[in-house]
CSV table of C-alpha atoms and ligand atoms in Angstrom, one decimal:
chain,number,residue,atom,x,y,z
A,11,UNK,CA,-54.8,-19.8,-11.4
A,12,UNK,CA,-51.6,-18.0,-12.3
A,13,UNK,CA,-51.2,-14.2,-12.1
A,14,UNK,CA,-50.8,-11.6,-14.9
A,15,UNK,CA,-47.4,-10.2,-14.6
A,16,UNK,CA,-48.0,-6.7,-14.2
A,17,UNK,CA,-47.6,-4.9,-17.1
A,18,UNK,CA,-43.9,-2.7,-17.7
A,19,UNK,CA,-45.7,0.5,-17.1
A,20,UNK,CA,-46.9,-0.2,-13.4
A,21,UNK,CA,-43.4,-2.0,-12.1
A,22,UNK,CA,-40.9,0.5,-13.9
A,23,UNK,CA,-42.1,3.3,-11.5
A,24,UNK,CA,-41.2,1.4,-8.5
A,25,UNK,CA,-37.5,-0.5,-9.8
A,26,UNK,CA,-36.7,3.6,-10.6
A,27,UNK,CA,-37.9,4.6,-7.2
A,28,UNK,CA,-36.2,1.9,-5.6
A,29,UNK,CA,-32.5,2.6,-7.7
A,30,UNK,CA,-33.4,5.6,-6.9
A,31,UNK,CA,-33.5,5.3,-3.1
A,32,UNK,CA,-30.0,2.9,-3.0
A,33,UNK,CA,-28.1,5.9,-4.9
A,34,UNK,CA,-29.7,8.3,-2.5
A,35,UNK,CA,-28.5,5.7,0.1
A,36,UNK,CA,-25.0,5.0,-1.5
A,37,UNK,CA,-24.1,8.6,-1.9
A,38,UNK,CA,-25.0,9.7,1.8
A,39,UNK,CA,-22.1,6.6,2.4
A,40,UNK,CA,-18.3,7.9,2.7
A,41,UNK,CA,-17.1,6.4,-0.3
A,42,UNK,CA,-14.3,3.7,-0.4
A,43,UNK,CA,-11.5,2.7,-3.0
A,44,UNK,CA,-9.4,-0.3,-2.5
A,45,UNK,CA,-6.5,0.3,-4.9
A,46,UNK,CA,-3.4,-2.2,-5.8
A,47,UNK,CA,0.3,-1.6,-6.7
A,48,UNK,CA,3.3,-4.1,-7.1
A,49,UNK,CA,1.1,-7.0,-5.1
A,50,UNK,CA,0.4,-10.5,-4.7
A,51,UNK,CA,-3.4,-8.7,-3.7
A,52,UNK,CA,-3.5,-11.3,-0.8
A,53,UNK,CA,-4.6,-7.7,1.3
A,54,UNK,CA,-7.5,-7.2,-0.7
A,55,UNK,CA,-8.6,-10.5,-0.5
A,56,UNK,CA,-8.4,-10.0,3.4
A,57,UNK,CA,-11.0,-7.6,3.2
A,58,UNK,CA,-13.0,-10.3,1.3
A,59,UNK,CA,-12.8,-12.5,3.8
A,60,UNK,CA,-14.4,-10.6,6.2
A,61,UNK,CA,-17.4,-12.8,5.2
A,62,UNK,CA,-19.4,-12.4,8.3
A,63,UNK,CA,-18.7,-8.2,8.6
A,64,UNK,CA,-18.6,-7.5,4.6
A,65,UNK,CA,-22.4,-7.2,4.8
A,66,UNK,CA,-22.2,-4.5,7.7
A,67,UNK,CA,-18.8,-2.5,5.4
A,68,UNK,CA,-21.0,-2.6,2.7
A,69,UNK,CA,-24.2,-0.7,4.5
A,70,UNK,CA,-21.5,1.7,6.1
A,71,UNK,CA,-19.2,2.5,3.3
A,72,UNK,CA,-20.0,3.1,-0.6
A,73,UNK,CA,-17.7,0.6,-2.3
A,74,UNK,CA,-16.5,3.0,-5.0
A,75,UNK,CA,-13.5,1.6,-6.3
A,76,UNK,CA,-12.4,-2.0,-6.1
A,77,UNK,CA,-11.9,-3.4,-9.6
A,78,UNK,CA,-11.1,-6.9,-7.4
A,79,UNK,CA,-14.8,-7.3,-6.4
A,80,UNK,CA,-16.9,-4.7,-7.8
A,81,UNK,CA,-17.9,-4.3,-11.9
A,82,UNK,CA,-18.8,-0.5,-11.8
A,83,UNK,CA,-16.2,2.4,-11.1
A,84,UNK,CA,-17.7,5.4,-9.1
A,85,UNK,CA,-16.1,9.0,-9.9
A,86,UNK,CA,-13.8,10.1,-6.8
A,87,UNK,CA,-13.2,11.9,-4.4
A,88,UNK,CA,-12.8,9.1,-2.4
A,89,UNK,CA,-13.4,9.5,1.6
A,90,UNK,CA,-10.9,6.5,1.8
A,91,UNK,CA,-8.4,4.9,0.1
A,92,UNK,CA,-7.2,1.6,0.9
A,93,UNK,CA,-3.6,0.9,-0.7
A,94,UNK,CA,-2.0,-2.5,-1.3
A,95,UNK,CA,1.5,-3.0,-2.5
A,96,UNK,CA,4.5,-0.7,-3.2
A,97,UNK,CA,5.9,1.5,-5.7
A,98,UNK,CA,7.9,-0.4,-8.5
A,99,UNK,CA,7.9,1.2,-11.9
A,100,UNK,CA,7.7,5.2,-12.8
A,101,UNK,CA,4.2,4.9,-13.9
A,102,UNK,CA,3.2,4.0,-9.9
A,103,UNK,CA,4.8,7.1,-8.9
A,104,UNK,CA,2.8,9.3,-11.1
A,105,UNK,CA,-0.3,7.0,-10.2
A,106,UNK,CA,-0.1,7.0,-6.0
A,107,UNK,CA,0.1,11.3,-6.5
A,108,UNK,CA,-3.1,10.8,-8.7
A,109,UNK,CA,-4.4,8.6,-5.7
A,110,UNK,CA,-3.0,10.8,-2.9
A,111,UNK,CA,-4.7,13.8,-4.3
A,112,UNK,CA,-8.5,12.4,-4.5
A,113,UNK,CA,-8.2,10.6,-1.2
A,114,UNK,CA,-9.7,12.3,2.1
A,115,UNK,CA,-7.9,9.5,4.6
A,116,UNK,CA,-5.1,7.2,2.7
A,117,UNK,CA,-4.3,4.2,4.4
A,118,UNK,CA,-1.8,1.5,3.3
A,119,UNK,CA,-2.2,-2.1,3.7
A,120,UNK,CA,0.3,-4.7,4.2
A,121,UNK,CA,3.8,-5.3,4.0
A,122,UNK,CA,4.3,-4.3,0.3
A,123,UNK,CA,2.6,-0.9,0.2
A,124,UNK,CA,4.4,-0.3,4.3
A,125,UNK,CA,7.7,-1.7,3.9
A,126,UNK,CA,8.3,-2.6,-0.6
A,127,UNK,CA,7.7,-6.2,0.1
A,128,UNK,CA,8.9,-9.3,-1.0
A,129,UNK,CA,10.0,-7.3,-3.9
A,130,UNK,CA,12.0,-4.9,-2.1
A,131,UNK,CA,14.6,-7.5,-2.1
A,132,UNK,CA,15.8,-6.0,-5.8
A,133,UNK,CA,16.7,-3.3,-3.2
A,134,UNK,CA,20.0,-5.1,-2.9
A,135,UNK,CA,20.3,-6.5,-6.3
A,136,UNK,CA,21.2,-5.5,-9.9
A,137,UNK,CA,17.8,-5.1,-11.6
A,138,UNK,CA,19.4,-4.6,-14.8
A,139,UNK,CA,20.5,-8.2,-14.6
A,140,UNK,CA,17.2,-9.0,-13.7
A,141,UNK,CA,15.6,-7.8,-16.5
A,142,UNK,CA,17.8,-9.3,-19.0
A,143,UNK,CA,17.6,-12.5,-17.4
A,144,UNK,CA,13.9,-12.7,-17.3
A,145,UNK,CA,12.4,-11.1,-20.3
A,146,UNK,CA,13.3,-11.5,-24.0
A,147,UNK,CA,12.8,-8.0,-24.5
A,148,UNK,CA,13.8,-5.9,-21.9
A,149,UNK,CA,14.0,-2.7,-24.0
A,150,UNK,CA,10.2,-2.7,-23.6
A,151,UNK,CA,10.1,-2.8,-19.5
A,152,UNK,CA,10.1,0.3,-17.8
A,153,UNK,CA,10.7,-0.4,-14.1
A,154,UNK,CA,12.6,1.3,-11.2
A,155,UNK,CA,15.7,0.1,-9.1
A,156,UNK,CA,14.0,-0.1,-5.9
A,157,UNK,CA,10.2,-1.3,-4.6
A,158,UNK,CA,9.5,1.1,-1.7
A,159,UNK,CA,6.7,2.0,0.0
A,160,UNK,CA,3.8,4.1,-0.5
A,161,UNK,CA,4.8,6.6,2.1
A,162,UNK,CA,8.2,7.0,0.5
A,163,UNK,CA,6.1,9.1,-2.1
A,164,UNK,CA,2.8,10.7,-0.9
A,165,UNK,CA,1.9,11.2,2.6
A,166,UNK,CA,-0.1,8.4,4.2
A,167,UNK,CA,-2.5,8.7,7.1
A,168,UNK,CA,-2.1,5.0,8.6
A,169,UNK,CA,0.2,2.1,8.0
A,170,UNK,CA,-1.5,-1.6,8.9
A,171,UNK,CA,1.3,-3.8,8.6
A,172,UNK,CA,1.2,-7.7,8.1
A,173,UNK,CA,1.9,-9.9,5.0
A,174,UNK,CA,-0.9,-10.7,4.4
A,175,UNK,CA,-3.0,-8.0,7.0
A,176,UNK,CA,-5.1,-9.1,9.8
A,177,UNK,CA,-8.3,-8.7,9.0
A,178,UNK,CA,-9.7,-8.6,12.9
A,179,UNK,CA,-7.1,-4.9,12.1
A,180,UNK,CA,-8.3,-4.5,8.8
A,181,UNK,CA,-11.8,-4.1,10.6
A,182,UNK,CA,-10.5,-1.9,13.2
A,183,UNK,CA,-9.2,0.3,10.9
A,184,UNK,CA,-12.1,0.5,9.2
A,185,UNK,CA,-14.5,1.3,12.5
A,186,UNK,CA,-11.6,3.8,13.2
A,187,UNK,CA,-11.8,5.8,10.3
A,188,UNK,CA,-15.9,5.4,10.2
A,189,UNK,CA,-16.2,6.8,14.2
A,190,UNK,CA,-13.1,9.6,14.1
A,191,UNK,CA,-10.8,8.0,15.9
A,192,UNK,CA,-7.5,6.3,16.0
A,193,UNK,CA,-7.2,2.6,15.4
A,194,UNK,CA,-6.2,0.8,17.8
A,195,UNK,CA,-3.3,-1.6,16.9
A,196,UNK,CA,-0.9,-2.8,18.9
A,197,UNK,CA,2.9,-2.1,18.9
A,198,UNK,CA,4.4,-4.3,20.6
A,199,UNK,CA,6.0,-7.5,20.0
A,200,UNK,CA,4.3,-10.8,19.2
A,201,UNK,CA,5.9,-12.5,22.0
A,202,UNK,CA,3.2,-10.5,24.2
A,203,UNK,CA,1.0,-12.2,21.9
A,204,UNK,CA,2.7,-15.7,21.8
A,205,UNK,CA,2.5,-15.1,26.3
A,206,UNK,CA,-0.9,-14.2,26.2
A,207,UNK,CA,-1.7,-17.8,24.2
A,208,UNK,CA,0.6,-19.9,26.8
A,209,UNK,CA,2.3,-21.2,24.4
A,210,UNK,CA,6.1,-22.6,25.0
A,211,UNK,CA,8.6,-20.3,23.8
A,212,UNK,CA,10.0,-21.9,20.6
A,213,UNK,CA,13.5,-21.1,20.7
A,214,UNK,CA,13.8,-21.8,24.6
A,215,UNK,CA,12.3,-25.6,23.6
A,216,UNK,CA,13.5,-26.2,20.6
A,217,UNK,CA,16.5,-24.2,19.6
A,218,UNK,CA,14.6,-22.9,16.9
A,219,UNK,CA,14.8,-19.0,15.4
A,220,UNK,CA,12.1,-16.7,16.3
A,221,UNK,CA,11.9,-13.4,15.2
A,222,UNK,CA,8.5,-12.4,17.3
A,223,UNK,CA,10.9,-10.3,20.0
A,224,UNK,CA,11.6,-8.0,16.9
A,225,UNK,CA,8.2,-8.3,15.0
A,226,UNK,CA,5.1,-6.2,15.8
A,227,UNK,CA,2.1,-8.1,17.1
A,228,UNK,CA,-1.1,-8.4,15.2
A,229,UNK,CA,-1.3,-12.2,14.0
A,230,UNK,CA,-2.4,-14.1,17.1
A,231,UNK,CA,1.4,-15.9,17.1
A,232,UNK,CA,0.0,-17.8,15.0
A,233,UNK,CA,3.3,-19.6,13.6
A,234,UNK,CA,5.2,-20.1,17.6
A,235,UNK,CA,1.4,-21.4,18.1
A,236,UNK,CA,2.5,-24.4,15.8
A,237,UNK,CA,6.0,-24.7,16.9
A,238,UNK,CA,7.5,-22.9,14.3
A,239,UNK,CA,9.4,-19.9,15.0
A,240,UNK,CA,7.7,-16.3,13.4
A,241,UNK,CA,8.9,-15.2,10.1
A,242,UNK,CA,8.6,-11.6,10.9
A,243,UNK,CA,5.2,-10.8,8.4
A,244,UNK,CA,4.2,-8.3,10.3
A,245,UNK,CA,7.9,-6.1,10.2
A,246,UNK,CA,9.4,-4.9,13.3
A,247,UNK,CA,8.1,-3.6,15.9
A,248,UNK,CA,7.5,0.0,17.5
A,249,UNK,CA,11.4,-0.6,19.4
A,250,UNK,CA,12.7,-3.9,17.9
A,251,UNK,CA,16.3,-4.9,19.5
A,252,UNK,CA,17.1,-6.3,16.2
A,253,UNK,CA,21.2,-6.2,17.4
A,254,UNK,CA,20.1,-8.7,20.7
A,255,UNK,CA,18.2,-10.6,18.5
A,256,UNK,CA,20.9,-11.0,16.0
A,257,UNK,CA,23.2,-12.5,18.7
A,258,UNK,CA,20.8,-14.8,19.8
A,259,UNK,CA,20.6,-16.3,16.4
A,260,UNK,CA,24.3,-16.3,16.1
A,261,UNK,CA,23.9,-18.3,19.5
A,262,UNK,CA,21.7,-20.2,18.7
A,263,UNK,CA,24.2,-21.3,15.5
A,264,UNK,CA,22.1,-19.8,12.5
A,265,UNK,CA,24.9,-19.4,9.8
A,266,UNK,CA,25.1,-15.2,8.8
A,267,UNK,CA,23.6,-15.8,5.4
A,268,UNK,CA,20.2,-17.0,6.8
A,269,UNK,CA,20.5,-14.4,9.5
A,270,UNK,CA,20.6,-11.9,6.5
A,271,UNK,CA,17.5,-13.8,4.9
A,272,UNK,CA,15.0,-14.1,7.7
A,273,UNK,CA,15.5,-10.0,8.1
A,274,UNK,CA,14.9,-9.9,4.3
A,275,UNK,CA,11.8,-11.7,3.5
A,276,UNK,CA,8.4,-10.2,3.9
A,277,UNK,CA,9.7,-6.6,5.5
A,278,UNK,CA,13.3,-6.6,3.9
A,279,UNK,CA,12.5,-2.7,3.3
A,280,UNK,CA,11.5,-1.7,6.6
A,281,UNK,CA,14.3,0.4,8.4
A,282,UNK,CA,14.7,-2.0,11.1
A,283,UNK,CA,14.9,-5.1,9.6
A,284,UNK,CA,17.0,-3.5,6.5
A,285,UNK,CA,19.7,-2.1,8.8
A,286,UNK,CA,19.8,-5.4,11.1
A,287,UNK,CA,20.6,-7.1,7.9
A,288,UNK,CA,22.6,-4.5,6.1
A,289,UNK,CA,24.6,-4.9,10.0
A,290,UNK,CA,25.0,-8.9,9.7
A,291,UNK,CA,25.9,-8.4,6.3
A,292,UNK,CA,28.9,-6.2,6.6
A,293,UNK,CA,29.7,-8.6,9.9
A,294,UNK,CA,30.1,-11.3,7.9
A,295,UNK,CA,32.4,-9.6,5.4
A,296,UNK,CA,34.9,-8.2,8.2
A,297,UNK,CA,34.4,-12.1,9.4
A,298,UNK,CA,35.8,-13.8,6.4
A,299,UNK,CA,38.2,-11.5,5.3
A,300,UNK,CA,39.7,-12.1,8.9
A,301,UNK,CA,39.1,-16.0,8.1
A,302,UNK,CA,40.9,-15.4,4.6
A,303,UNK,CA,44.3,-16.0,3.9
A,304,UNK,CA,46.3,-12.5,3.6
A,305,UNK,CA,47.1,-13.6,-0.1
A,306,UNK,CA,43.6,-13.9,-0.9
A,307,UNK,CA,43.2,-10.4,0.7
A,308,UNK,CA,42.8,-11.6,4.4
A,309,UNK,CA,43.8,-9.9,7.2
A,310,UNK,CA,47.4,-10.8,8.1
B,12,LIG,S1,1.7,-7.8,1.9
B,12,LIG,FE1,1.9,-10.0,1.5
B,12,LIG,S2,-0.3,-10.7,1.2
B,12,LIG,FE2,-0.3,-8.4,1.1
B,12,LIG,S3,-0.2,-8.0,-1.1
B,12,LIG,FE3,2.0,-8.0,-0.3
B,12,LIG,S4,2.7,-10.1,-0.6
B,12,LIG,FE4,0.5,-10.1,-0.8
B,13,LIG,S1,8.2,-18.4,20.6
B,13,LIG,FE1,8.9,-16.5,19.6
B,13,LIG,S2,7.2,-15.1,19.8
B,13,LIG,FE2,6.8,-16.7,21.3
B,13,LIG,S3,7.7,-16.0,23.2
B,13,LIG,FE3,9.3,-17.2,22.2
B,13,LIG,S4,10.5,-15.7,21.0
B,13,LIG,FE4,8.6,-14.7,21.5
């Protein structure tokens, strides 16, 4: 024997009663907005992957905003913002002020929204070249000479580095901001990290560059794990010695153009790693102008 469904008039009460309870639940939540700028949005899928803790972020915070993963927009204010990526056209300037001013606690994520990213790199290039190279009609682009990031603009309560961010920090952060406290992140260098592991120091054993004495810990070591040197994702560290580091790559025989490029890949905005290049840089010019003939405007 099968039972009646019960009729529309008994179960409505109850689905009401019960929406009614999650938005009762939901807006007793601080509410949370995940929002992206010039990105790859490998951040935001970070927090994604936080399969086994998503569950417990969801029952802590209100998702608001987070057109990656959610369908419905909730009104801000926003308790806190999550940013990804940095600032690369005039329209994300007037947007991050829109952001900065209906967030309670901003906090940036990643290398692109802390230090311009990848991108950054048009930093040191002609963009107007750029754009005529790559579109058809470049008359229709508006876009700025420089990516930089988010705290350039608006002020920003807390900076998670990393390209992509940690999500065991991402977390952190998260419990941080949920408890009133500080995070807790380390500062220092991966090598503490790369120690910690036992691993064998890679350029020691194998001659190969490693920029973890410069790079701020957070990844595990995961690359000098493998025996591969660290590409500096996570940017430099609370007091990188980016100029000893420099002359151990010129040491151990890394020609001054890729000295230049493993400073400008993920972080290439961040201070440290800009000026370290920016330092090599001008090095190498002083170097072959010496090497140059004094005809070919050498020094004689
Ligand atoms: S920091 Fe790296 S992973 Fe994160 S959005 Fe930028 S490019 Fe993607
Ligand atoms: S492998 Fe790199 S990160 Fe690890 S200890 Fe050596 S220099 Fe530091």
């Amino acid at each position: 024997m099968t039972t009646a469904p019960e009729p529309h008039g008994v179960t409505e009460p109850h689905a009401h009663s019960h929406e009614h309870d999650e938005a009762a639940a939901a807006s007793s939540r601080p509410k949370l907005a995940v929002w992206k700028f010039a990105s790859c949005d490998g951040c935001q899928l970070s927090l994604l992957n936080c399969e086994d803790e998503l569950l417990s972020i969801a029952e802590a915070v209100h998702i608001a905003y987070f057109p990656e993963a959610t369908r419905a927009v909730v009104e801000g204010p926003y308790e806190l913002s999550l940013v990804e990526g940095s600032i690369t056209t005039p329209d994300d300037v007037r947007r991050i002020h829109e952001i900065r001013a209906q967030s309670g606690v901003l906090v940036t994520i990643g290398a692109c929204a802390t230090a311009g990213g990848i991108q950054a790199l048009r930093n040191w290039a002609d963009v107007d070249e750029y754009r005529s190279v790559v579109y058809a009609h470049p008359e229709y682009l508006k876009t700025l000479d420089t990516s930089t990031p988010i705290a350039s603009h608006v002020d920003v309560d807390y900076e998670l580095r990393g390209c992509p961010v940690d999500k065991k920090q991402l977390i952190e952060v998260l419990a941080a901001f949920l408890n009133g406290r500080k995070p807790r992140i380390a500062t220092y260098s991966v090598c503490v990290e790369c120690k910690l592991k036992g691993n064998v120091c890679v350029p020691v054993a194998t001659g190969q560059p490693c920029l973890g004495p410069v790079t701020q810990a957070g990844c595990g070591a995961l690359c000098p794990s493998y025996g591969r040197g660290c590409y500096g994702c996570f940017g430099p560290q609370d007091s990188a010695n980016t100029e000893s580091l420099t002359r151990q790559l010129v040491e151990l025989g890394m020609p001054s153009d890729d000295i230049v490029r493993v400073y400008r890949t993920f972080n290439a905005g961040a201070p440290a790693f800009a000026a370290a290049s920016d330092a090599v840089e001008v090095g190498a010019t002083v170097r072959s102008t010496v090497d140059r003939a004094p005809e070919q405007g050498g020094v004689p």
